Short mmCIF file of C-alpha atoms in Angstrom, two decimals:
data_model
loop_
_atom_site.label_atom_id
_atom_site.label_comp_id
_atom_site.label_asym_id
_atom_site.label_seq_id
_atom_site.Cartn_x
_atom_site.Cartn_y
_atom_site.Cartn_z
CA MET A 1 -70.22 -45.85 51.69
CA GLU A 2 -67.51 -43.44 52.80
CA LYS A 3 -70.15 -41.25 54.47
CA LEU A 4 -71.36 -44.18 56.57
CA TRP A 5 -67.90 -44.99 57.94
CA PRO A 6 -67.90 -42.22 60.63
CA VAL A 7 -71.42 -43.25 61.70
CA VAL A 8 -70.39 -46.91 62.05
CA VAL A 9 -67.24 -45.97 64.02
CA ALA A 10 -69.26 -43.66 66.27
CA ALA A 11 -71.88 -46.38 66.88
CA TYR A 12 -69.19 -48.94 67.78
CA GLY A 13 -67.49 -46.39 70.01
CA ILE A 14 -70.68 -45.56 71.91
CA ASN A 15 -71.62 -49.24 72.26
CA SER A 16 -68.11 -50.08 73.50
CA ILE A 17 -68.25 -47.37 76.14
CA LEU A 18 -71.69 -48.55 77.29
CA PHE A 19 -70.61 -52.20 77.33
CA PHE A 20 -67.40 -51.66 79.29
CA GLY A 21 -69.10 -49.21 81.64
CA THR A 22 -71.75 -51.78 82.52
CA TYR A 23 -69.51 -54.87 82.47
CA PHE A 24 -66.92 -53.50 84.87
CA THR A 25 -69.31 -51.72 87.24
CA THR A 26 -72.93 -52.86 87.56
CA TYR A 27 -72.48 -56.36 86.15
CA ALA A 28 -69.26 -56.96 88.12
CA GLU A 29 -71.08 -56.28 91.39
CA GLU A 30 -74.13 -58.37 90.46
CA SER A 31 -72.06 -61.31 89.24
CA ARG A 32 -70.32 -61.71 92.62
CA GLU A 33 -73.35 -63.67 93.76
CA TYR A 34 -73.54 -65.88 90.68
CA TYR A 35 -69.86 -66.76 90.85
CA ASN A 36 -70.06 -67.36 94.63
CA LYS A 37 -67.22 -64.95 95.34
CA ASP A 38 -68.12 -64.35 98.99
CA PHE A 39 -68.42 -68.09 99.64
CA MET A 40 -65.08 -68.85 98.03
CA GLU A 41 -63.32 -66.04 99.91
CA ALA A 42 -64.80 -67.23 103.21
CA VAL A 43 -63.74 -70.84 102.61
CA ALA A 44 -60.24 -69.76 101.51
CA GLU A 45 -59.85 -67.74 104.70
CA ALA A 46 -61.18 -70.59 106.86
CA ASP A 47 -58.78 -73.03 105.21
CA SER A 48 -55.85 -70.70 105.83
CA LEU A 49 -56.54 -70.69 109.59
CA GLU A 50 -54.50 -73.78 110.40
CA GLU A 51 -55.32 -73.72 114.13
CA TYR A 52 -58.66 -75.32 113.23
CA GLU A 53 -58.31 -78.96 112.24
CA SER A 54 -61.94 -79.32 111.11
CA LEU A 55 -64.01 -77.05 108.89
CA TYR A 56 -67.81 -77.25 108.82
CA ILE A 57 -68.98 -75.63 105.62
CA THR A 58 -72.58 -74.70 104.86
CA GLY A 59 -74.22 -75.94 101.69
CA ASN A 60 -75.97 -72.56 101.36
CA LEU A 61 -74.61 -70.47 98.50
CA GLY A 62 -77.08 -67.68 99.21
CA TRP A 63 -78.96 -68.12 95.96
CA GLN A 64 -79.31 -71.91 96.20
CA PHE A 65 -78.61 -74.74 98.60
CA ASN A 66 -76.25 -77.31 97.11
CA ARG A 67 -73.78 -79.24 99.26
CA ASP A 68 -72.22 -80.88 96.20
CA ALA A 69 -71.50 -77.47 94.67
CA THR A 70 -69.99 -76.17 97.91
CA GLU A 71 -67.72 -79.21 98.09
CA ILE A 72 -66.55 -78.69 94.51
CA LEU A 73 -65.98 -74.96 95.10
CA THR A 74 -64.09 -75.74 98.31
CA GLN A 75 -61.85 -78.21 96.51
CA TYR A 76 -61.21 -75.62 93.81
CA VAL A 77 -60.48 -72.65 96.04
CA CYS A 78 -58.39 -74.66 98.53
CA LYS A 79 -56.46 -76.36 95.69
CA ILE A 80 -57.09 -79.80 97.15
CA ASP A 81 -54.89 -82.49 95.63
CA ALA A 82 -56.56 -85.58 94.20
CA GLN A 83 -54.36 -87.90 96.30
CA TYR A 84 -55.40 -86.02 99.44
CA TYR A 85 -59.10 -86.15 98.50
CA GLN A 86 -58.84 -89.90 97.86
CA GLY A 87 -57.24 -90.46 101.27
CA LYS A 88 -53.93 -91.62 99.79
CA SER A 89 -51.97 -88.70 101.23
CA ASN A 90 -52.22 -86.23 104.11
CA VAL A 91 -50.50 -83.52 102.09
CA SER A 92 -52.51 -81.03 100.07
CA ASN A 93 -51.18 -77.92 98.40
CA GLY A 94 -47.88 -78.36 100.22
CA ARG A 95 -49.46 -78.57 103.70
CA GLU A 96 -49.79 -81.60 105.93
CA LEU A 97 -53.39 -81.77 107.09
CA PRO A 98 -55.76 -84.19 108.82
CA ALA A 99 -57.41 -86.62 106.41
CA TYR A 100 -59.85 -84.98 103.98
CA ALA A 101 -62.88 -86.68 105.57
CA ASP A 102 -61.77 -85.44 109.00
CA ARG A 103 -61.04 -81.86 107.93
CA TYR A 104 -63.82 -80.89 105.50
CA HIS A 105 -67.47 -81.38 106.49
CA TYR A 106 -70.36 -80.10 104.39
CA ILE A 107 -73.43 -79.35 106.46
CA TYR A 108 -77.08 -78.51 106.19
CA PRO A 109 -77.68 -76.04 109.08
CA GLU A 110 -81.48 -76.20 108.93
CA GLN A 111 -81.58 -79.99 109.36
CA GLN A 112 -78.51 -80.42 111.55
CA ALA A 113 -78.97 -77.43 113.89
CA ALA A 114 -79.43 -79.52 117.04
CA GLU A 115 -76.29 -81.54 116.31
CA LEU A 116 -74.02 -78.70 115.18
CA VAL A 117 -72.64 -77.78 118.59
CA GLN A 118 -71.39 -81.35 119.12
CA MET A 119 -70.26 -81.71 115.50
CA VAL A 120 -68.27 -78.48 115.34
CA GLY A 121 -66.59 -78.74 118.75
CA ASP A 122 -63.21 -77.02 118.38
CA GLY A 123 -63.60 -76.67 114.61
CA LEU A 124 -64.53 -73.68 112.52
CA LEU A 125 -67.98 -73.17 111.05
CA VAL A 126 -68.41 -71.35 107.71
CA LEU A 127 -72.01 -70.22 107.75
CA TYR A 128 -74.23 -68.12 105.49
CA GLN A 129 -75.69 -65.23 107.53
CA GLY A 130 -79.24 -66.31 106.67
CA ASP A 131 -78.57 -69.63 108.45
CA LEU A 132 -77.97 -67.94 111.82
CA GLN A 133 -81.66 -68.45 112.58
CA TYR A 134 -80.98 -72.18 112.96
CA ILE A 135 -78.11 -71.80 115.42
CA ASP A 136 -79.21 -72.28 119.02
CA PHE A 137 -75.84 -72.16 120.77
CA SER A 138 -73.44 -69.41 121.77
CA TYR A 139 -70.73 -68.68 119.24
CA ASP A 140 -67.84 -66.33 118.59
CA VAL A 141 -67.44 -64.64 115.23
CA VAL A 142 -63.86 -65.07 113.99
CA ASP A 143 -64.48 -63.01 110.85
CA THR A 144 -67.14 -61.86 108.41
CA VAL A 145 -66.58 -62.28 104.66
CA GLY A 146 -69.39 -60.75 102.62
CA ASP A 147 -72.54 -62.70 103.54
CA TYR A 148 -70.60 -65.44 105.36
CA LEU A 149 -69.44 -65.79 108.93
CA LEU A 150 -66.56 -67.79 110.33
CA LEU A 151 -67.77 -69.01 113.72
CA THR A 152 -66.52 -71.06 116.63
CA VAL A 153 -68.58 -72.62 119.39
CA GLN A 154 -68.31 -70.53 122.52
CA ASN A 155 -66.91 -72.46 125.47
#
């Protein structure tokens, strides 16, 4: 038994090195997509730009289309208060904002492409780059966050 102890320790050591090497390098990069990191960073940046009263947020997460999921992720990353979401308050996360239903809009670019220019107006559009094919109006890129663009309608 004492002769096996160094072999067991060496096996655990090698496996630990392989695990941590993969987990913090290859897996960390691949998991960005599954945890929607680019989407959440784009929405957080859009929400921080207070000059835009309305945000139009795509339902495209890159790996799936799900407007319900994008709304939940938006509420999480923007730390939206329950009272604000319910329309009982105009204060969320210490900021006074337009009503939730007036500020946050979850869109389907493929189906709503013709209406987007009127919908967005002076607001800010958070769009997955793959959805640019559905946009048929001139726009300005405010910023790019991973696979997402923050766009405004060009006047």
